[in-house]
Short mmCIF file of C-alpha atoms in Angstrom, two decimals:
data_model
loop_
_atom_site.label_atom_id
_atom_site.label_comp_id
_atom_site.label_asym_id
_atom_site.label_seq_id
_atom_site.Cartn_x
_atom_site.Cartn_y
_atom_site.Cartn_z
CA UNK A 1 112.84 127.54 130.94
CA UNK A 2 110.21 127.79 128.18
CA UNK A 3 107.44 130.23 129.01
CA UNK A 4 103.85 129.19 128.33
CA UNK A 5 102.09 130.66 125.31
CA UNK A 6 98.76 130.22 127.11
CA UNK A 7 99.23 133.10 129.56
CA UNK A 8 97.37 135.74 127.48
CA UNK A 9 94.40 133.34 127.15
CA UNK A 10 93.88 132.91 130.90
CA UNK A 11 90.47 134.29 131.83
CA UNK A 12 91.56 135.34 135.32
CA UNK A 13 95.27 135.76 134.62
CA UNK A 14 98.19 133.72 135.97
CA UNK A 15 98.35 132.76 139.64
CA UNK A 16 100.45 130.58 141.92
CA UNK A 17 100.07 129.84 145.63
CA UNK A 18 100.45 127.04 148.12
CA UNK A 19 97.23 125.19 148.91
CA UNK A 20 98.19 124.48 152.50
CA UNK A 21 101.23 124.86 154.70
CA UNK A 22 104.07 123.77 152.39
CA UNK A 23 106.57 121.14 153.33
CA UNK A 24 104.19 118.54 154.69
CA UNK A 25 106.02 115.39 155.79
CA UNK A 26 104.19 112.07 155.62
CA UNK A 27 105.34 109.09 157.64
CA UNK A 28 104.01 106.03 155.78
CA UNK A 29 102.28 103.71 158.28
CA UNK A 30 103.40 100.08 158.27
CA UNK A 31 105.65 100.40 155.19
CA UNK A 32 106.75 97.34 153.28
CA UNK A 33 110.52 96.89 152.77
CA UNK A 34 110.51 98.48 149.30
CA UNK A 35 108.06 101.31 150.04
CA UNK A 36 109.11 104.91 150.51
CA UNK A 37 108.90 105.53 154.27
CA UNK A 38 109.00 109.33 154.43
CA UNK A 39 107.43 111.62 151.84
CA UNK A 40 107.81 115.39 151.49
CA UNK A 41 104.83 117.13 149.85
CA UNK A 42 104.31 120.56 148.33
CA UNK A 43 100.80 121.31 147.01
CA UNK A 44 100.16 124.35 144.84
CA UNK A 45 97.20 125.96 143.11
CA UNK A 46 98.39 127.30 139.77
CA UNK A 47 97.10 128.88 136.59
CA UNK A 48 98.00 127.91 133.96
CA UNK A 49 97.93 124.22 134.85
CA UNK A 50 101.68 123.77 134.49
CA UNK A 51 104.76 124.76 136.47
CA UNK A 52 108.33 123.87 137.38
CA UNK A 53 109.26 122.50 140.79
CA UNK A 54 112.73 122.52 142.32
CA UNK A 55 113.68 120.39 145.32
CA UNK A 56 116.52 121.56 147.58
CA UNK A 57 118.73 119.75 150.06
CA UNK A 58 120.81 122.11 152.20
CA UNK A 59 120.15 124.90 149.66
CA UNK A 60 121.41 122.83 146.71
CA UNK A 61 119.04 121.78 143.92
CA UNK A 62 118.78 117.99 143.93
CA UNK A 63 115.89 117.56 141.50
CA UNK A 64 113.73 119.64 139.16
CA UNK A 65 110.79 118.70 136.98
CA UNK A 66 108.57 120.55 134.53
CA UNK A 67 104.87 119.84 134.03
CA UNK A 68 103.70 120.88 130.58
CA UNK A 69 100.00 121.02 129.69
CA UNK A 70 99.65 120.01 126.04
CA UNK A 71 96.09 121.34 125.85
CA UNK A 72 97.41 124.89 126.21
CA UNK A 73 99.32 124.69 122.92
CA UNK A 74 98.58 123.62 119.34
CA UNK A 75 96.67 121.74 118.08
CA UNK A 76 94.38 121.64 121.12
CA UNK A 77 94.35 125.38 121.81
CA UNK A 78 93.63 126.13 118.15
CA UNK A 79 90.37 124.18 118.34
CA UNK A 80 89.27 126.17 121.41
CA UNK A 81 90.36 129.73 120.58
CA UNK A 82 88.46 131.26 123.49
CA UNK A 83 89.71 131.90 127.02
CA UNK A 84 90.73 129.17 129.47
CA UNK A 85 90.66 129.01 133.25
CA UNK A 86 93.63 126.64 133.46
CA UNK A 87 93.33 126.36 137.26
CA UNK A 88 94.86 123.26 138.79
CA UNK A 89 95.81 121.95 142.20
CA UNK A 90 99.04 120.00 141.81
CA UNK A 91 100.48 117.76 144.50
CA UNK A 92 104.26 117.35 144.23
CA UNK A 93 106.00 114.63 146.27
CA UNK A 94 109.55 113.43 146.81
CA UNK A 95 110.83 110.43 148.78
CA UNK A 96 113.17 111.40 151.61
CA UNK A 97 114.61 107.96 152.36
CA UNK A 98 117.71 108.11 150.17
CA UNK A 99 118.19 111.85 150.85
CA UNK A 100 118.48 111.34 154.60
CA UNK A 101 119.89 107.81 154.86
CA UNK A 102 123.62 108.63 154.93
CA UNK A 103 123.45 111.97 156.74
CA UNK A 104 125.20 112.35 160.09
CA UNK A 105 124.20 116.02 160.42
CA UNK A 106 120.80 117.75 160.35
CA UNK A 107 119.45 118.11 156.80
CA UNK A 108 117.27 120.89 155.37
CA UNK A 109 114.73 120.08 152.64
CA UNK A 110 112.51 122.59 150.85
CA UNK A 111 110.61 123.08 147.59
CA UNK A 112 110.35 125.99 145.19
CA UNK A 113 107.68 126.26 142.49
CA UNK A 114 107.89 128.63 139.53
CA UNK A 115 105.04 129.70 137.26
CA UNK A 116 105.25 129.02 133.53
CA UNK A 117 104.01 132.57 132.92
CA UNK A 118 106.56 134.65 134.79
CA UNK A 119 110.07 133.99 136.16
CA UNK A 120 109.19 136.25 139.09
CA UNK A 121 106.06 134.33 140.09
CA UNK A 122 107.56 131.93 142.64
CA UNK A 123 106.48 130.31 145.89
CA UNK A 124 108.95 128.63 148.20
CA UNK A 125 108.50 126.61 151.37
CA UNK A 126 110.44 127.22 154.53
CA UNK A 127 113.13 124.58 155.00
CA UNK A 128 112.20 121.58 157.10
CA UNK A 129 115.07 120.32 159.24
CA UNK A 130 115.53 116.58 159.68
CA UNK A 131 117.74 115.16 162.38
CA UNK A 132 120.06 112.23 161.54
CA UNK A 133 118.15 108.96 161.37
CA UNK A 134 119.13 105.60 162.73
CA UNK A 135 120.32 103.37 159.92
CA UNK A 136 117.79 101.02 158.41
CA UNK A 137 118.34 97.30 158.32
CA UNK A 138 121.27 96.71 155.95
CA UNK A 139 119.34 94.18 153.88
CA UNK A 140 116.59 96.74 153.26
CA UNK A 141 119.13 99.40 152.32
CA UNK A 142 120.86 97.16 149.77
CA UNK A 143 117.64 95.99 148.17
CA UNK A 144 116.20 99.50 147.98
CA UNK A 145 119.25 100.63 146.02
CA UNK A 146 118.08 98.51 143.08
CA UNK A 147 114.35 97.97 143.56
CA UNK A 148 111.64 100.38 144.68
CA UNK A 149 107.87 100.22 144.97
CA UNK A 150 106.05 102.99 143.05
CA UNK A 151 105.62 106.50 144.39
CA UNK A 152 103.38 109.01 142.61
CA UNK A 153 105.43 112.21 142.47
CA UNK A 154 102.87 114.47 140.75
CA UNK A 155 99.09 114.30 140.60
CA UNK A 156 96.54 116.84 139.39
CA UNK A 157 94.44 116.71 142.54
CA UNK A 158 91.82 118.99 141.03
CA UNK A 159 91.28 120.86 137.79
CA UNK A 160 88.87 123.72 137.13
CA UNK A 161 88.11 124.54 133.50
CA UNK A 162 85.49 126.07 131.23
CA UNK A 163 83.22 123.45 129.68
CA UNK A 164 84.13 122.88 126.05
CA UNK A 165 87.89 123.10 126.56
CA UNK A 166 90.40 120.26 126.68
CA UNK A 167 91.75 119.21 130.08
CA UNK A 168 95.02 117.42 130.84
CA UNK A 169 95.56 115.58 134.12
CA UNK A 170 99.04 114.68 135.36
CA UNK A 171 100.07 111.46 137.07
CA UNK A 172 103.84 110.92 137.24
CA UNK A 173 105.52 108.18 139.26
CA UNK A 174 108.91 106.71 140.07
CA UNK A 175 109.90 103.17 140.99
CA UNK A 176 112.19 100.35 139.92
CA UNK A 177 111.26 98.68 137.70
CA UNK A 178 109.45 101.62 136.08
CA UNK A 179 105.81 101.61 137.19
CA UNK A 180 102.92 101.19 134.78
CA UNK A 181 100.33 103.94 135.15
CA UNK A 182 96.62 103.34 134.65
CA UNK A 183 93.52 105.47 135.14
CA UNK A 184 89.95 104.63 136.11
CA UNK A 185 86.90 106.87 136.33
CA UNK A 186 84.92 106.83 139.58
CA UNK A 187 81.21 106.09 139.29
CA UNK A 188 79.09 109.21 139.91
CA UNK A 189 76.40 107.24 141.73
CA UNK A 190 78.59 104.88 143.78
CA UNK A 191 82.09 106.03 144.77
CA UNK A 192 83.09 102.46 145.60
CA UNK A 193 82.80 101.56 141.91
CA UNK A 194 85.18 102.56 139.12
CA UNK A 195 85.27 101.99 135.37
CA UNK A 196 88.01 101.56 132.79
CA UNK A 197 88.57 104.82 130.93
CA UNK A 198 88.52 102.84 127.67
CA UNK A 199 84.75 102.83 128.11
CA UNK A 200 84.79 106.64 127.87
CA UNK A 201 85.98 107.71 124.40
CA UNK A 202 86.34 111.35 125.47
CA UNK A 203 89.36 110.41 127.65
CA UNK A 204 92.70 109.71 125.94
CA UNK A 205 95.79 108.24 127.54
CA UNK A 206 99.16 109.77 126.71
CA UNK A 207 102.36 107.74 126.62
CA UNK A 208 103.75 109.40 129.76
CA UNK A 209 100.90 108.37 132.05
CA UNK A 210 98.94 111.62 131.73
CA UNK A 211 95.47 111.84 130.19
CA UNK A 212 93.54 114.36 128.10
CA UNK A 213 89.79 114.89 128.41
CA UNK A 214 87.69 116.32 125.58
CA UNK A 215 84.96 118.04 127.57
CA UNK A 216 82.89 118.75 124.45
CA UNK A 217 81.99 115.05 124.41
CA UNK A 218 80.60 114.74 127.93
CA UNK A 219 77.59 116.31 129.62
CA UNK A 220 78.98 115.74 133.12
CA UNK A 221 79.71 118.85 135.18
CA UNK A 222 82.32 117.02 137.24
CA UNK A 223 84.46 113.91 136.97
CA UNK A 224 86.37 111.93 139.57
CA UNK A 225 89.27 109.72 138.55
CA UNK A 226 91.84 107.43 140.11
CA UNK A 227 95.44 107.01 139.00
CA UNK A 228 97.37 103.87 139.94
CA UNK A 229 101.13 103.39 139.53
CA UNK A 230 102.11 99.72 139.79
CA UNK A 231 105.14 97.45 139.50
CA UNK A 232 105.85 93.99 140.87
CA UNK A 233 106.83 95.41 144.26
CA UNK A 234 103.65 97.35 144.99
CA UNK A 235 101.41 100.19 143.91
CA UNK A 236 100.52 103.78 144.74
CA UNK A 237 97.12 105.38 144.22
CA UNK A 238 96.04 109.03 143.89
CA UNK A 239 92.75 110.72 143.07
CA UNK A 240 91.89 113.58 140.77
CA UNK A 241 88.75 115.62 140.17
CA UNK A 242 87.65 117.80 137.27
CA UNK A 243 85.05 120.56 137.63
CA UNK A 244 83.65 122.09 134.45
CA UNK A 245 82.26 125.62 134.59
CA UNK A 246 79.70 127.03 132.16
CA UNK A 247 81.38 130.00 130.56
CA UNK A 248 78.15 131.52 129.23
#
């Protein structure tokens, strides 16, 4: 694992903790045939705003992913040589359907999150035990092997940063075919309205679905955004907020 170079710049030092009781299981109400039906969530508050998550099934790693904040390295960090808060709430999600579908015995699922500042800074959920499930309709099982509606697997639920620094927000998704990710900014006066981020030149889209915000070019103290992952079989939506703190 590559350790973050931003750690010495953190105003309040590195931190990592669960936001709520880890291992939250979501049963999707009225799912469509290609939707994920059961979702396992682990939400963490971390500084810096990057980490590595490991997913375990019966104590074996089945998936790992790294979130890397580009604003904490050159050239972005060079343009803001002062301290950073780098505090972020990150919601990690994994679909349980395929992990539990063929199991005839109880299955344990858990998550483990590691800081990018220290290999010893780790939080881990208690395992959640799932009893064997009745098999889904065979036609659904076959179709889902090839096609899947989108599922957002990582979202920056909230981000706290000093005004004047760059901010990166994460929105990663899976699906088949690969989902297209788009962002909109929520209207400050009317939350039912949203605007294309192309109308806000201080927000840049990255090729991987994440965005970077240049906070020097906005006078807003807070921003609310919406990420949508979409393919021809459906969509998934998540929200993100940015709070800018005056460092003076």
